[in-house]
XYZ file of C-alpha atoms in Angstrom:
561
model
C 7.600 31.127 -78.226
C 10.472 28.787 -77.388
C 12.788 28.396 -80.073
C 12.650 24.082 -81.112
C 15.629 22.388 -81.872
C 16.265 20.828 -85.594
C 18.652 18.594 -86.238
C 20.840 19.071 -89.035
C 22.139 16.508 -91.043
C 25.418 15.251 -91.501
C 27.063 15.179 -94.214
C 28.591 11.824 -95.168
C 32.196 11.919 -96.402
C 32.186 9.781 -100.016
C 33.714 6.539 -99.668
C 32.664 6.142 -95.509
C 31.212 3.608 -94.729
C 27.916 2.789 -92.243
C 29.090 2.396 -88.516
C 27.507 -0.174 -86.549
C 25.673 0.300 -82.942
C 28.271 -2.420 -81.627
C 31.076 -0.389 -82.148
C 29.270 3.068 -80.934
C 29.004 1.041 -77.506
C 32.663 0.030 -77.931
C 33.619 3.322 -78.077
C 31.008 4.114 -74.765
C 32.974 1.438 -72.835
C 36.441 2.810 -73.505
C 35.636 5.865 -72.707
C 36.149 7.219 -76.045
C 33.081 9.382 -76.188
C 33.938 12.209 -78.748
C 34.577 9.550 -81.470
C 31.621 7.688 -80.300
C 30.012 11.022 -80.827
C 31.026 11.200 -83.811
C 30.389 8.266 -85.511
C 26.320 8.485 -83.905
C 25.698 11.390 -85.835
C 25.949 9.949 -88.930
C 23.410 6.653 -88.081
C 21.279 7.971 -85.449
C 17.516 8.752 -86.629
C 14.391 7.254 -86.207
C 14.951 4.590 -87.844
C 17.445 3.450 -85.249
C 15.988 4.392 -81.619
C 18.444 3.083 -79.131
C 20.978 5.427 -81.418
C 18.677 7.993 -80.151
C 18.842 6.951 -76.375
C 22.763 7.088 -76.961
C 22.613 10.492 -78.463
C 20.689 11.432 -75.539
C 23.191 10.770 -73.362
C 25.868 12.035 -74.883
C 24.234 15.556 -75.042
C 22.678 15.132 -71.631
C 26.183 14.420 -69.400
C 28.580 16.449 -71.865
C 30.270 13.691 -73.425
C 32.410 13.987 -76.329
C 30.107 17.093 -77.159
C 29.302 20.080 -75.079
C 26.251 19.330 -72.628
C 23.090 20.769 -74.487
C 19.168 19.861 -72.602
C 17.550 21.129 -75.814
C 19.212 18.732 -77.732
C 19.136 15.963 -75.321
C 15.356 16.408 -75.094
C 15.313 15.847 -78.447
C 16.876 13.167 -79.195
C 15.444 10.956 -76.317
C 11.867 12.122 -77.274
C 12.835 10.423 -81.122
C 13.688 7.534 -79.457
C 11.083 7.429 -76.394
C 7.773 7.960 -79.450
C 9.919 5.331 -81.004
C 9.413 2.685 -78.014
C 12.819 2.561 -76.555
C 12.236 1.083 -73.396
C 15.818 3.036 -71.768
C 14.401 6.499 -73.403
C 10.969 5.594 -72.152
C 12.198 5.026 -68.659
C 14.563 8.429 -68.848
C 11.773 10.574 -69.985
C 9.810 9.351 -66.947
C 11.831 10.487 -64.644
C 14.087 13.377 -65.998
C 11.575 15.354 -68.006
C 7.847 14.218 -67.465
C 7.137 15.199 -63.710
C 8.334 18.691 -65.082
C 5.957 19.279 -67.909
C 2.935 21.058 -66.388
C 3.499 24.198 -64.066
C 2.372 22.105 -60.889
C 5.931 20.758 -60.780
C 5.158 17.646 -60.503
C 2.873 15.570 -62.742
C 2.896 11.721 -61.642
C 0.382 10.835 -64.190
C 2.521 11.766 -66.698
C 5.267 9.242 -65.300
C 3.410 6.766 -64.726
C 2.058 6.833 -68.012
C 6.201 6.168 -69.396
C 6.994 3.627 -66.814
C 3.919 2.022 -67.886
C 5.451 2.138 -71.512
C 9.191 0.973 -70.454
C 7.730 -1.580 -67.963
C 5.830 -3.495 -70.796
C 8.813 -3.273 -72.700
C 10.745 -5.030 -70.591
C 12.149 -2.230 -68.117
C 13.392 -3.680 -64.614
C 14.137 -0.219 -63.242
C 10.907 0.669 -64.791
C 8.992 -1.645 -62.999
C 9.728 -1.364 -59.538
C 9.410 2.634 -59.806
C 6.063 1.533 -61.011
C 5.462 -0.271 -58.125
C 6.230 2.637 -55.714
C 3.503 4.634 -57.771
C 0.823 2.142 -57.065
C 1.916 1.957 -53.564
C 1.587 5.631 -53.065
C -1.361 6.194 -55.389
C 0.376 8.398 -57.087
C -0.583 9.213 -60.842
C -2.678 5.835 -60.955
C -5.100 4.244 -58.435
C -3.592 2.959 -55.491
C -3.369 -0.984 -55.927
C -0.924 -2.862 -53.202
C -1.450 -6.399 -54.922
C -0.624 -4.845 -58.534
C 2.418 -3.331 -56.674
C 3.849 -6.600 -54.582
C 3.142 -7.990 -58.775
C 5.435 -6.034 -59.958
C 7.688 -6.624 -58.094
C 7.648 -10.768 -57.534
C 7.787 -10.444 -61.293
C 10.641 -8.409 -61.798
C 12.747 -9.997 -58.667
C 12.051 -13.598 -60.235
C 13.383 -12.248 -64.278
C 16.440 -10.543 -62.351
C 18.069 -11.738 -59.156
C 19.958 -8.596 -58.592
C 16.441 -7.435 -57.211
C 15.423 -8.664 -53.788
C 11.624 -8.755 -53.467
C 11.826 -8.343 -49.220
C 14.630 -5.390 -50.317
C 11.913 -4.027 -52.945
C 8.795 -4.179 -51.331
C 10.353 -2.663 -48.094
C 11.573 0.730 -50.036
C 8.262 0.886 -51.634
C 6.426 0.320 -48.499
C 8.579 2.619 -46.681
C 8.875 5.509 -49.998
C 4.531 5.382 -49.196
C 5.490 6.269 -45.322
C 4.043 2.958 -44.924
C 6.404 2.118 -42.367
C 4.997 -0.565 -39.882
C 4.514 -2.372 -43.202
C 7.796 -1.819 -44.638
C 9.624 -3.225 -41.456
C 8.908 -7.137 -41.989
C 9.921 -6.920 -45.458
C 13.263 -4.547 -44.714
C 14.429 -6.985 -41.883
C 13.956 -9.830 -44.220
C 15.751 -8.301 -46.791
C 18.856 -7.512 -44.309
C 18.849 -10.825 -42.972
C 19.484 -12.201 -46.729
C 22.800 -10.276 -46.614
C 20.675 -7.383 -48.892
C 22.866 -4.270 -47.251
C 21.495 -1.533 -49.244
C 18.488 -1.523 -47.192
C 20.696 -0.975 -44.204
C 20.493 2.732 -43.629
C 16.727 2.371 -43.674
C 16.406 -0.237 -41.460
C 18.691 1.289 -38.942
C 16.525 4.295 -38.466
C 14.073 1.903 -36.713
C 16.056 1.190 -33.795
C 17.495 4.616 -33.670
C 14.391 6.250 -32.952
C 12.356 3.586 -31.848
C 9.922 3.446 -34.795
C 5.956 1.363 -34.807
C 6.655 0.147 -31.556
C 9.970 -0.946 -32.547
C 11.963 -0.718 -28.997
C 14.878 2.062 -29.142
C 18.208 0.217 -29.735
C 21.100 2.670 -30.374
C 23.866 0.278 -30.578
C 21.873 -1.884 -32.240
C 21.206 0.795 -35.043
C 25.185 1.659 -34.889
C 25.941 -2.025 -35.258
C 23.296 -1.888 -38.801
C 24.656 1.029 -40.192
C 28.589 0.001 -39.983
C 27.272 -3.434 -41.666
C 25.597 -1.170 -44.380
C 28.760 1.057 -44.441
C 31.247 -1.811 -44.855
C 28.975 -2.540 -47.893
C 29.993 0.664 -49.973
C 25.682 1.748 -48.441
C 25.784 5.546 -48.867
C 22.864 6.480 -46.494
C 24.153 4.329 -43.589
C 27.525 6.460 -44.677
C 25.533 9.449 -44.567
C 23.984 8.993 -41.409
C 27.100 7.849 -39.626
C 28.447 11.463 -41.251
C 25.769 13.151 -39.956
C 26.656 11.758 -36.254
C 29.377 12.593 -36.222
C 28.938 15.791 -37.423
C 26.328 16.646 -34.692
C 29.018 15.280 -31.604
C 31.552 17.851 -33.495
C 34.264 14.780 -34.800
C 35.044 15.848 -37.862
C 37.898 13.483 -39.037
C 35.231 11.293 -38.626
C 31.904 12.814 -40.375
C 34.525 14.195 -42.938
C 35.305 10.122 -43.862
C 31.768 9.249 -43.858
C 30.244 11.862 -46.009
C 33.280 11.626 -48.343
C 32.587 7.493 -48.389
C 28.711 8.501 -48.807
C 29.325 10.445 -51.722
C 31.921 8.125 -53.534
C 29.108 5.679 -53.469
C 26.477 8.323 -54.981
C 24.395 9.764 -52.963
C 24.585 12.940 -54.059
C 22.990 14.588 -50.989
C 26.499 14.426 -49.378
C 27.579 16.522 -51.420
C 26.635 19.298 -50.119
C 27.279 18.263 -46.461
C 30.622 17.172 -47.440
C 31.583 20.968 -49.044
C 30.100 22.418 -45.466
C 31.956 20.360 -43.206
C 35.461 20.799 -45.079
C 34.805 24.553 -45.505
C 34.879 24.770 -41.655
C 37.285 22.052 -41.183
C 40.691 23.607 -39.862
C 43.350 21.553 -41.566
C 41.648 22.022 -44.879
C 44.205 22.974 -47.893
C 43.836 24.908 -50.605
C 42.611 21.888 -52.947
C 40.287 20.900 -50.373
C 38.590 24.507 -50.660
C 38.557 23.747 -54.721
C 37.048 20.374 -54.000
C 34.597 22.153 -51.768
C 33.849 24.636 -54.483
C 33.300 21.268 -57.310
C 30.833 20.141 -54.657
C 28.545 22.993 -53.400
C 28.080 22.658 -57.674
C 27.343 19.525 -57.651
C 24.361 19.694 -54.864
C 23.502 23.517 -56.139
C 22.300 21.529 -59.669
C 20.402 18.876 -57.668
C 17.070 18.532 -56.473
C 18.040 17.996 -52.636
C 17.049 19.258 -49.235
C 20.250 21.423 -49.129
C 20.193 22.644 -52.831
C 19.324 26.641 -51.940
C 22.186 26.651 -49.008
C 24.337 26.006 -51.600
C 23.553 27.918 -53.921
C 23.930 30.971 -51.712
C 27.613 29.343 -50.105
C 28.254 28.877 -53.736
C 27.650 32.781 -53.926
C 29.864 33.846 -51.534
C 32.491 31.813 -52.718
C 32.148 33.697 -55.886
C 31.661 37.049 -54.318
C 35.042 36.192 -52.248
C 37.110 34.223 -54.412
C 37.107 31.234 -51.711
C 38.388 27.913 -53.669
C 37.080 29.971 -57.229
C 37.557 32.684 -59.352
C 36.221 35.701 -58.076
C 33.012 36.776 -60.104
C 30.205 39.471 -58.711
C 28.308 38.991 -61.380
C 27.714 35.098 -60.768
C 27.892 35.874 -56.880
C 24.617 38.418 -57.215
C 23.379 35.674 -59.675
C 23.351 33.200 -57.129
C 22.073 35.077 -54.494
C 18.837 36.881 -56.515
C 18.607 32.839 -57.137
C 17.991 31.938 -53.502
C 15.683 34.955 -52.849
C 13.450 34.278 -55.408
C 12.443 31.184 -53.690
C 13.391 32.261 -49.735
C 13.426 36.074 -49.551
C 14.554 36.197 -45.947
C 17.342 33.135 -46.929
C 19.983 35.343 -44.745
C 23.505 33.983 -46.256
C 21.905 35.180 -50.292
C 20.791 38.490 -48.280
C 24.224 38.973 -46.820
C 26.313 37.837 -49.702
C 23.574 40.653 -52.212
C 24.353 42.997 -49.342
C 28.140 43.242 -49.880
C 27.348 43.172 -53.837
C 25.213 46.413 -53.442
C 26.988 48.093 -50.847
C 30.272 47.690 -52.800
C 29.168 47.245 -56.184
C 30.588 43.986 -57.007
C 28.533 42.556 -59.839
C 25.793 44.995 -59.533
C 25.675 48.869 -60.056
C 26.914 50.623 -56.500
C 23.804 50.980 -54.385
C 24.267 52.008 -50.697
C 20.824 52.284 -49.483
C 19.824 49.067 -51.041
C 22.672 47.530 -49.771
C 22.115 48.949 -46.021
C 18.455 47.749 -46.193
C 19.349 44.049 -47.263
C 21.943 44.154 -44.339
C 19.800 45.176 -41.729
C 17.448 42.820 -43.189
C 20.245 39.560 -42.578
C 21.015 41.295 -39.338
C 17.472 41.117 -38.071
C 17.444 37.372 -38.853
C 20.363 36.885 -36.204
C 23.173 36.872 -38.988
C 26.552 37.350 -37.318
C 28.683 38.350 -39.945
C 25.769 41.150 -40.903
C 25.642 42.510 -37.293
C 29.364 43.027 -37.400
C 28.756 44.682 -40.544
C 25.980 46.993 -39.422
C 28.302 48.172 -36.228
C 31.114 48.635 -38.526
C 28.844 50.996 -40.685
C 27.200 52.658 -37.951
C 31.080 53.323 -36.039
C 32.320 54.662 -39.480
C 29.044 56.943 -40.269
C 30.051 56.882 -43.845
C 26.757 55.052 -45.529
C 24.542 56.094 -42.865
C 24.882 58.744 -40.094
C 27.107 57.924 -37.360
C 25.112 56.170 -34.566
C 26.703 55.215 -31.077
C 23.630 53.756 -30.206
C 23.207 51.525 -32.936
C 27.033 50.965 -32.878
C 26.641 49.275 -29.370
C 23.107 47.362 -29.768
C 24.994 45.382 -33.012
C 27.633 44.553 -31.384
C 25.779 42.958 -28.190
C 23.505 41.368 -30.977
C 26.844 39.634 -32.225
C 28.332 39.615 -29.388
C 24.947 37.231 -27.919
C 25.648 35.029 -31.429
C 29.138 33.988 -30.203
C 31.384 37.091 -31.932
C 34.828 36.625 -30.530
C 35.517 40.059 -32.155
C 32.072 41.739 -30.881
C 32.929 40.713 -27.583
C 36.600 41.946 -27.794
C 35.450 45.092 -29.050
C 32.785 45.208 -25.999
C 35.257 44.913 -23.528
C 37.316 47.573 -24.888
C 34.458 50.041 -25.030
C 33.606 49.254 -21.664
C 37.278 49.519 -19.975
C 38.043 52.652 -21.802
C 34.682 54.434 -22.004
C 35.044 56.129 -24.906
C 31.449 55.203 -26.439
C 29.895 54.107 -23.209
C 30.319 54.999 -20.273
C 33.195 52.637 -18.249
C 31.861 49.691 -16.401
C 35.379 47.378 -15.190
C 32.706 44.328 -14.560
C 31.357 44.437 -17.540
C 34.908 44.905 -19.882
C 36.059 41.864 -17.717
C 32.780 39.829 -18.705
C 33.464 40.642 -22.294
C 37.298 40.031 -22.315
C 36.279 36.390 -20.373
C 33.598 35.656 -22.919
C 36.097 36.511 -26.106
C 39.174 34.764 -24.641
C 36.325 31.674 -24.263
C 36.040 31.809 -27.871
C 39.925 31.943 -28.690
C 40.226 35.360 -29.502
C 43.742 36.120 -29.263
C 44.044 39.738 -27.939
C 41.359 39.321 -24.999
C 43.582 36.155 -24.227
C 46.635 38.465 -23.443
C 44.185 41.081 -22.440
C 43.240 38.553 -19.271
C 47.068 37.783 -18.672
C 48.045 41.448 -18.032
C 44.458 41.807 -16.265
C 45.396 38.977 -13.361
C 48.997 40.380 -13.543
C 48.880 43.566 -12.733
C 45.361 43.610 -11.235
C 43.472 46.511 -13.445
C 39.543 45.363 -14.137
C 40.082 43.226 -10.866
C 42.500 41.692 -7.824
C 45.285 40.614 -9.182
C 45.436 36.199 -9.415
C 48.506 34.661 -10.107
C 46.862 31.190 -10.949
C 44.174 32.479 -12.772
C 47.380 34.365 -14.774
C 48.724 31.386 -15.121
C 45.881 29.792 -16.994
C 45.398 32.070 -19.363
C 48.795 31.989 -20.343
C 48.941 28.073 -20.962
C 45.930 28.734 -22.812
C 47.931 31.349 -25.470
C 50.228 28.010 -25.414
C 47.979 25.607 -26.386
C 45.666 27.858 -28.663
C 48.668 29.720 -30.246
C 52.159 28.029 -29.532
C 52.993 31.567 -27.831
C 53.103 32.570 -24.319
C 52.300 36.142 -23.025
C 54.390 35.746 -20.226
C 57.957 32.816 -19.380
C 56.912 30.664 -16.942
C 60.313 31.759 -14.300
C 58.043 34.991 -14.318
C 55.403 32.781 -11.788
C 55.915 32.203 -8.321
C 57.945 28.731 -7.582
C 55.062 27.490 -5.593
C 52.485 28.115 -8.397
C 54.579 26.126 -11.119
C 55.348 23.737 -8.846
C 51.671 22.714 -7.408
C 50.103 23.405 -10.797
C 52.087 23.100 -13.994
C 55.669 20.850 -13.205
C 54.437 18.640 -9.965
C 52.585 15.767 -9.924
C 49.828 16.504 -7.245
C 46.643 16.268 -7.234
C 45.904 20.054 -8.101
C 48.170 19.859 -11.098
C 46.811 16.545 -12.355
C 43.554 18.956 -12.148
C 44.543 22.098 -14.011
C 46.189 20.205 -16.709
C 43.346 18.188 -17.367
C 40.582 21.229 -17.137
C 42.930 23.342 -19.415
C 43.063 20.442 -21.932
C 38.989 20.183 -21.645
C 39.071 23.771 -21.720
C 40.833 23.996 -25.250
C 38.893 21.436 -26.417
C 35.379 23.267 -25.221
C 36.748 26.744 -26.834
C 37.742 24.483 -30.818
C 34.303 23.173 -30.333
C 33.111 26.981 -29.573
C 34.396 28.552 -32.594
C 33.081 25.408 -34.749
C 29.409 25.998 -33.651
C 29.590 29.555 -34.058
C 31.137 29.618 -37.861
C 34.101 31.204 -36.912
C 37.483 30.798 -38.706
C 39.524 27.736 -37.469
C 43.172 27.850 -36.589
C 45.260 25.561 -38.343
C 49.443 25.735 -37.924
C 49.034 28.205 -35.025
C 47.301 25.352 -32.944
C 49.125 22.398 -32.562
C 47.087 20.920 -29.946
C 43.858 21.557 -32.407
C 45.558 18.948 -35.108
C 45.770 16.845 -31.549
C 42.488 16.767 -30.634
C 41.110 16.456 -34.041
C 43.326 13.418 -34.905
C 42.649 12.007 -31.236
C 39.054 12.081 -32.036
C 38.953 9.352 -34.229
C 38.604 7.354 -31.120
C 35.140 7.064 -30.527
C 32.869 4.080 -28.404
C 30.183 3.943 -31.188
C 33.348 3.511 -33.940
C 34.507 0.190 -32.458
C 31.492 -1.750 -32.586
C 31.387 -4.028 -35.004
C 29.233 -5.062 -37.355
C 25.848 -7.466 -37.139
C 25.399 -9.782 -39.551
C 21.857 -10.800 -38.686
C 18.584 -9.634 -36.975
C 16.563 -12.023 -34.103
């Protein structure tokens, strides 16, 4: 049986005198929370309901008094029983759609909206209205809906009604219906409707013809009015064409403006971005908390990232205990989640945070490594080359390290071309060492890079190639800043017709080494592999250069034919 909060009361001092509400919200508007605190203790009670709300608040967000939900409950139940149309409206959507096992009771909602609504509730209202559009909790009724809202948009002229009745139509996947009503809304300069109404023409929804620029030229309108999903979409572009200055800026923007699913996009992108600092990493860290404590898509992915970065001490104190936390969190809900059955992994097989447990830690691995987990297939050739946990197994060695080696391992295929040239685990095969050196150095892996240079030099694996020599080594410049080899070491004629003249064929190699380097960053960012950030100068280059985009310079549209 749960243990139920009791307020205690507070003393009064002799001599004090009664505190007014006015000057509790004073002290809210300053900032000045722990006095505001303070002086609510001694009024708030049922006689005095929006002190209630207040206290609510206070407990609820961790201001001026450490955050407490049992408490908070409390005190906006007093003041929600009480007829506080705020406390009404919070219950409604913080605690009532979690008060039956089902998750999520709508009838119990609508029942407080209902409350807060005929109290006077704006905000109230319209989430109302979305119920009786969706038929959620109550009967469906459109007209009682489209009431609502007229009403509340005619009391309050910070609500549109086209801008309102287009989110509830579209919240009830009522889309053809929503369209009228969200173009309406845009054309009455009512921007917060932008991201939706951009998704139209980006896909081509209800027989709406596909318009791409057209949905661009919507969301930068929305965007250049502080609208977080048009931020979040642009973000999400941008992530997907691999310009991350760019999606960086527009989840950050999207997330300044609240909407908190960014969050967690914004923590992923930065954790892979290669010019990151160590306060970015924190700030990374501060968000993957932020979205782990939130009901979004995302939430479980970062929970487990937030895991790792625990188990590894990556922009937070290290801490196995909260890493195996985190990760038992995830599994509970997705038992084959493979980044929580990784990150548990390590914890067993190392005993961080949990009791050492090899076997269970070798079965969670191979369980990560069967769902096509890089890092875990690394792991499990590691452990099978060492034979320390588990018998030593060529065999298994090799098939783990093709496995990451097929997932875009610049190390697995390294390693693979070394086995292969020196066939000390398999049996020598010069083709195949070559393919893996090519497919590694295509992935920016330092050592098969030199590896190829002293391959086309001195003509082991292969015929010797000068040029293709060549290439390699401007390759360890751009990548690295380092050469493997001076250029005076090259023929005349090759630096001449392909690195210092200005034919054709040079014009040509510079440019497909420059597309090259480009194609080999973009590699290693698909494949979740550590970025290079001083060592790369032509990386911070690119990245910077990227900014430039077609879709970035169009501008705005004000209106909608």
């Amino acid at each position: 049986m749960k243990k139920k909060f009791k307020p205690t009361a507070v003393p009064k001092k002799e001599n004090s005198r009664t505190f007014t509400i006015d000057e509790c919200l004073k002290l809210f508007k300053k900032n000045n929370y722990k006095q505001a605190f303070s002086r609510l203790s001694e009024i708030a009670g049922p006689e005095n309901p929006y002190s209630c709300y207040l206290m609510f608040k206070l407990y609820f967000n961790g201001l001026g008094t450490p955050k407490d939900l049992l408490k908070a409950k409390h005190w906006l139940m007093m003041a929600a029983e009480r007829g506080e149309p705020n406390a009404e409206y919070s219950y409604a959507i913080y605690y009532a759609p979690y008060q039956k096992q089902s998750n999520f009771d709508y009838q119990e909602s609508f029942n407080w909206l209902k409350k807060a609504a005929d109290h006077g509730h704006t905000r109230a209202a319209l989430e109302l209205a979305k119920l009786y559009f969706s038929g959620r909790g109550c009967e469906q009724d459109q007209n009682k809906a489209l009431e609502l809202i007229k009403s509340v948009s005619k009391q309050d002229p910070q609500y549109n009604f086209n801008e309102e009745a287009g989110q509830c139509y579209y919240t009830a996947l009522r889309l053809k219906e929503a369209y009228p009503y969200l173009k309406a809304a845009f054309n009455e300069g009512r921007y917060g409707i932008s991201g939706i109404l951009a998704t139209y023409y980006m896909r081509g929804i209800e027989g709406i013809p596909q318009d791409v620029e057209l949905a661009f030229r919507i969301l930068k309108k929305g965007a250049d009015n502080r609208e977080g999903l048009s931020e979040y979409i642009l973000g999400s572009h941008y992530k997907s064409e691999k310009n991350i200055r760019l999606a960086i800026r527009y989840y950050r923007s999207a997330y300044e403006h609240n909407l908190l699913e960014a969050a967690y996009e914004l923590a992923n992108i930065t954790m892979k971005d290669p010019l990151r600092s160590s306060s970015d990493e924190k700030q990374s860290v501060r968000l993957l908390i932020k979205a782990a404590q939130l009901p979004v898509a995302n939430h479980l992915d970062a929970i487990a990232d937030l895991g790792s970065c625990y188990y590894s001490g990556w922009g937070i104190e290290r801490d196995g205990r909260k890493a195996v936390l985190h990760f038992n969190m995830v599994l509970e809900s997705v038992p084959e989640h493979p980044v929580a059955l990784f990150g548990l992994a390590n914890c067993h097989l190392n005993g961080v945070g949990v009791e050492r447990d090899v076997n269970k830690g070798l079965e969670l691995m191979i369980k990560a490594a069967e769902l096509n987990t890089m890092p875990a297939q690394l792991e499990l050739a590691n452990i099978y080359r060492e034979g320390k946990i588990t018998a030593r197994d060529d065999q298994k060695y090799l098939h783990w390290l093709e496995r990451a080696a097929q997932n875009n391992s610049d190390r697995a295929n390294f390693i693979l071309g070394e086995l292969y040239e020196e066939g000390t685990v398999t049996a020598k095969d010069p083709q195949k060492a070559l393919q893996y050196y090519t497919a590694a150095a295509g992935l920016a892996h330092i050592g098969a890079l030199k590896k190829l240079c002293r391959i086309y030099q001195n003509g082991t694996l292969t015929g010797a190639d000068e040029l293709k020599c060549l290439y390699y080594n401007e390759l360890l410049v751009n990548l690295f800043g380092e050469r493997h080899q001076e250029t005076d070491s090259f023929s005349e004629k090759i630096i001449s017709e392909y690195v210092n003249g200005n034919s054709p064929q040079s014009e040509q190699f510079i440019n497909d080494l420059l597309n090259d380097v480009y194609e080999i960053i973009m590699r290693r960012y698909d494949a979740d592999l550590p970025m290079y950030c001083e060592e790369c100068p032509i990386l911070r280059s690119h990245l910077s250069m990227r900014e430039e985009d077609d879709l970035e310079q169009l501008l705005p549209v004000d209106k909608l034919e």
